[in-house]
Amino acid sequence: MQYEGTLYRPPSEARSLIIQATIGCAHNTCTFCNMYLGKKFRIRKTEEIIADIEEAAFSRYASYIDRVFLADGDALVMPTERLLEILRAVKGLLPQVKRVTSYGTAQDVLRKTDEELKLLYENGLDMVYLGAESGDDEILKAVKKDMTADEMAEAGQKLKKSGILCSVTFISGLGGKEMIEAHAMKSALLTNRMQPAYASFLTLQIVEGTPMYEDLRSGRFQRITTEECVKEMQTYLSHVDSEGTVFRMNHASNCFRLAGTLNVDIPAMQKVLSEVESGERYARRMGEIEVL
Ligand code: SF4
């Protein structure tokens, strides 16, 4: 298996075979992200990718592989024909695989036609992890996401139409102290427009070497507190309306945990927030998740 550099994957892909279809992230400008700063983006040669799939298929672990995650940062950026070759190789060599997923940006989705997305779905692409980060355009511009909430909503709707599930991620605290309300409310409204299969919140981690780290050091950006994080989630949950979406805030970065299905579990999750607010339930202090 020819892996290059550090590999990142969503928590739910912990047991998946990771196939590195691309190296790095084609976007690579988000001010908070250091994941692929050291990698120059490129698409790997198809024969190299297929050689990795063959190696896994003929290994002694082959029978345990039932999920495949296509890395790195946005494997969906690959031309559709090449993605189809990979999906067909997975199907042919690892027929027991039940789920193939990848990261993708809204632009990657919008660049593909409805027919292309449908073909990817029919050939085994089950889900795309889409990092929306926020539903607020001002925040998206400030963090150089280079996408609007309208584009994210359109991408989510397009995926849904094709049959490919969408798992959308937001980042708690991304608007800093000044944009708590707007970030929470607009992220809820974006969720409502996307109606994704999954929605989750990570908590902002500010890492040395990123532009956001410099903003924090200079005082241009101020981190929110745990209490403000609770308020942010209270606002999100009071505006979100996405029946059946599985909601998770249980990543290692989060200072408290929330999990449920929208909309039915909103009251239970609001109760958890009240308990965190009153101190009845443990929450890690934001200061404990120090600048790395
Ligand atoms: S957050 Fe996602 S799109 Fe932005 S640079 Fe990091 S991997 Fe790329």
CSV table of N, CA, C and O in Angstrom, one decimal, residues 25-27 41 43 74-80 83 104-117 120 145-147 151 154-155 158-159:
chain,number,residue,atom,x,y,z
A,25,CYS,N,-5.1,18.4,-0.9
A,25,CYS,CA,-6.4,19.0,-1.2
A,25,CYS,C,-6.3,20.0,-2.3
A,25,CYS,O,-5.4,20.8,-2.3
A,26,ALA,N,-7.2,19.9,-3.3
A,26,ALA,CA,-7.1,20.7,-4.5
A,26,ALA,C,-7.4,22.2,-4.1
A,26,ALA,O,-7.0,23.1,-4.8
A,27,HIS,N,-8.1,22.4,-3.0
A,27,HIS,CA,-8.4,23.8,-2.5
A,27,HIS,C,-7.3,24.3,-1.7
A,27,HIS,O,-6.6,25.3,-2.1
A,41,PHE,N,-0.9,19.3,-4.3
A,41,PHE,CA,-2.0,18.4,-4.8
A,41,PHE,C,-1.7,17.7,-6.1
A,41,PHE,O,-1.2,18.3,-7.0
A,43,ILE,N,-3.4,14.1,-8.5
A,43,ILE,CA,-4.2,12.9,-8.6
A,43,ILE,C,-3.3,11.8,-8.9
A,43,ILE,O,-2.4,11.9,-9.8
A,74,ASP,N,-10.1,15.8,-1.0
A,74,ASP,CA,-11.4,15.9,-1.8
A,74,ASP,C,-11.2,15.0,-3.1
A,74,ASP,O,-11.2,15.5,-4.2
A,75,ALA,N,-11.3,13.7,-2.8
A,75,ALA,CA,-11.1,12.7,-3.9
A,75,ALA,C,-12.1,12.9,-5.0
A,75,ALA,O,-11.9,12.5,-6.2
A,76,LEU,N,-13.3,13.5,-4.6
A,76,LEU,CA,-14.3,13.7,-5.6
A,76,LEU,C,-13.9,14.7,-6.7
A,76,LEU,O,-14.6,14.8,-7.8
A,77,VAL,N,-12.8,15.4,-6.5
A,77,VAL,CA,-12.3,16.3,-7.6
A,77,VAL,C,-11.9,15.6,-8.8
A,77,VAL,O,-11.8,16.1,-9.9
A,78,MET,N,-11.6,14.3,-8.7
A,78,MET,CA,-11.1,13.5,-9.8
A,78,MET,C,-12.1,13.5,-11.0
A,78,MET,O,-13.3,13.5,-10.7
A,79,PRO,N,-11.6,13.4,-12.2
A,79,PRO,CA,-12.6,13.3,-13.3
A,79,PRO,C,-13.4,12.0,-13.1
A,79,PRO,O,-13.0,11.0,-12.6
A,80,THR,N,-14.7,12.1,-13.5
A,80,THR,CA,-15.7,11.0,-13.2
A,80,THR,C,-15.2,9.7,-13.8
A,80,THR,O,-15.3,8.7,-13.1
A,83,LEU,N,-12.7,8.1,-11.5
A,83,LEU,CA,-13.4,7.7,-10.3
A,83,LEU,C,-14.1,6.4,-10.6
A,83,LEU,O,-14.1,5.4,-9.8
A,104,GLY,N,-15.4,15.5,-0.3
A,104,GLY,CA,-15.6,16.3,-1.5
A,104,GLY,C,-16.0,17.7,-1.2
A,104,GLY,O,-16.6,17.9,-0.1
A,105,THR,N,-15.7,18.6,-2.0
A,105,THR,CA,-16.2,20.0,-1.8
A,105,THR,C,-17.4,20.3,-2.6
A,105,THR,O,-17.8,19.5,-3.5
A,106,ALA,N,-18.1,21.4,-2.3
A,106,ALA,CA,-19.3,21.7,-3.0
A,106,ALA,C,-19.0,21.9,-4.5
A,106,ALA,O,-19.7,21.5,-5.4
A,107,GLN,N,-17.8,22.5,-4.7
A,107,GLN,CA,-17.4,22.8,-6.2
A,107,GLN,C,-17.3,21.5,-6.9
A,107,GLN,O,-17.6,21.3,-8.1
A,108,ASP,N,-16.7,20.5,-6.2
A,108,ASP,CA,-16.5,19.2,-6.9
A,108,ASP,C,-17.8,18.6,-7.3
A,108,ASP,O,-18.0,18.0,-8.4
A,109,VAL,N,-18.8,18.7,-6.4
A,109,VAL,CA,-20.2,18.2,-6.7
A,109,VAL,C,-20.8,19.0,-7.8
A,109,VAL,O,-21.3,18.4,-8.8
A,110,LEU,N,-20.7,20.3,-7.8
A,110,LEU,CA,-21.4,21.2,-8.8
A,110,LEU,C,-20.7,21.0,-10.2
A,110,LEU,O,-21.4,21.2,-11.2
A,111,ARG,N,-19.5,20.7,-10.2
A,111,ARG,CA,-18.8,20.5,-11.5
A,111,ARG,C,-19.3,19.2,-12.2
A,111,ARG,O,-19.1,19.1,-13.4
A,112,LYS,N,-19.9,18.3,-11.5
A,112,LYS,CA,-20.4,17.1,-12.1
A,112,LYS,C,-21.8,17.2,-12.5
A,112,LYS,O,-22.6,17.9,-11.8
A,113,THR,N,-22.2,16.6,-13.6
A,113,THR,CA,-23.6,16.7,-14.0
A,113,THR,C,-24.4,15.7,-13.2
A,113,THR,O,-23.8,14.8,-12.5
A,114,ASP,N,-25.7,15.8,-13.3
A,114,ASP,CA,-26.6,14.9,-12.5
A,114,ASP,C,-26.3,13.5,-13.0
A,114,ASP,O,-26.3,12.5,-12.2
A,115,GLU,N,-26.1,13.3,-14.3
A,115,GLU,CA,-25.9,12.0,-14.9
A,115,GLU,C,-24.6,11.4,-14.3
A,115,GLU,O,-24.5,10.2,-14.0
A,116,GLU,N,-23.5,12.2,-14.2
A,116,GLU,CA,-22.3,11.7,-13.7
A,116,GLU,C,-22.4,11.3,-12.3
A,116,GLU,O,-21.9,10.2,-11.9
A,117,LEU,N,-23.1,12.1,-11.4
A,117,LEU,CA,-23.3,11.7,-10.0
A,117,LEU,C,-24.1,10.4,-9.9
A,117,LEU,O,-23.8,9.5,-9.1
A,120,LEU,N,-21.9,7.5,-10.7
A,120,LEU,CA,-21.0,7.2,-9.5
A,120,LEU,C,-21.7,6.5,-8.5
A,120,LEU,O,-21.2,5.5,-7.9
A,145,LYS,N,-13.0,29.8,2.4
A,145,LYS,CA,-13.6,28.5,1.9
A,145,LYS,C,-13.9,28.6,0.4
A,145,LYS,O,-14.0,27.6,-0.3
A,146,ASP,N,-14.0,29.9,0.0
A,146,ASP,CA,-14.3,30.1,-1.5
A,146,ASP,C,-15.5,29.4,-2.0
A,146,ASP,O,-15.6,29.0,-3.1
A,147,MET,N,-16.5,29.4,-1.1
A,147,MET,CA,-17.8,28.8,-1.5
A,147,MET,C,-18.9,29.6,-0.8
A,147,MET,O,-18.7,30.1,0.3
A,151,GLU,N,-24.2,27.7,-2.8
A,151,GLU,CA,-23.5,26.6,-3.5
A,151,GLU,C,-23.5,25.3,-2.7
A,151,GLU,O,-23.7,24.2,-3.3
A,154,GLU,N,-26.9,23.8,-2.9
A,154,GLU,CA,-27.2,23.2,-4.2
A,154,GLU,C,-26.4,21.9,-4.4
A,154,GLU,O,-27.0,20.9,-4.9
A,155,ALA,N,-25.2,21.9,-3.8
A,155,ALA,CA,-24.4,20.6,-3.9
A,155,ALA,C,-25.1,19.5,-3.1
A,155,ALA,O,-25.2,18.4,-3.5
A,158,LYS,N,-28.1,18.3,-5.0
A,158,LYS,CA,-27.7,17.5,-6.1
A,158,LYS,C,-27.2,16.1,-5.7
A,158,LYS,O,-27.6,15.1,-6.4
A,159,LEU,N,-26.5,16.0,-4.6
A,159,LEU,CA,-26.1,14.7,-4.2
A,159,LEU,C,-27.3,13.8,-3.8
A,159,LEU,O,-27.4,12.7,-4.2
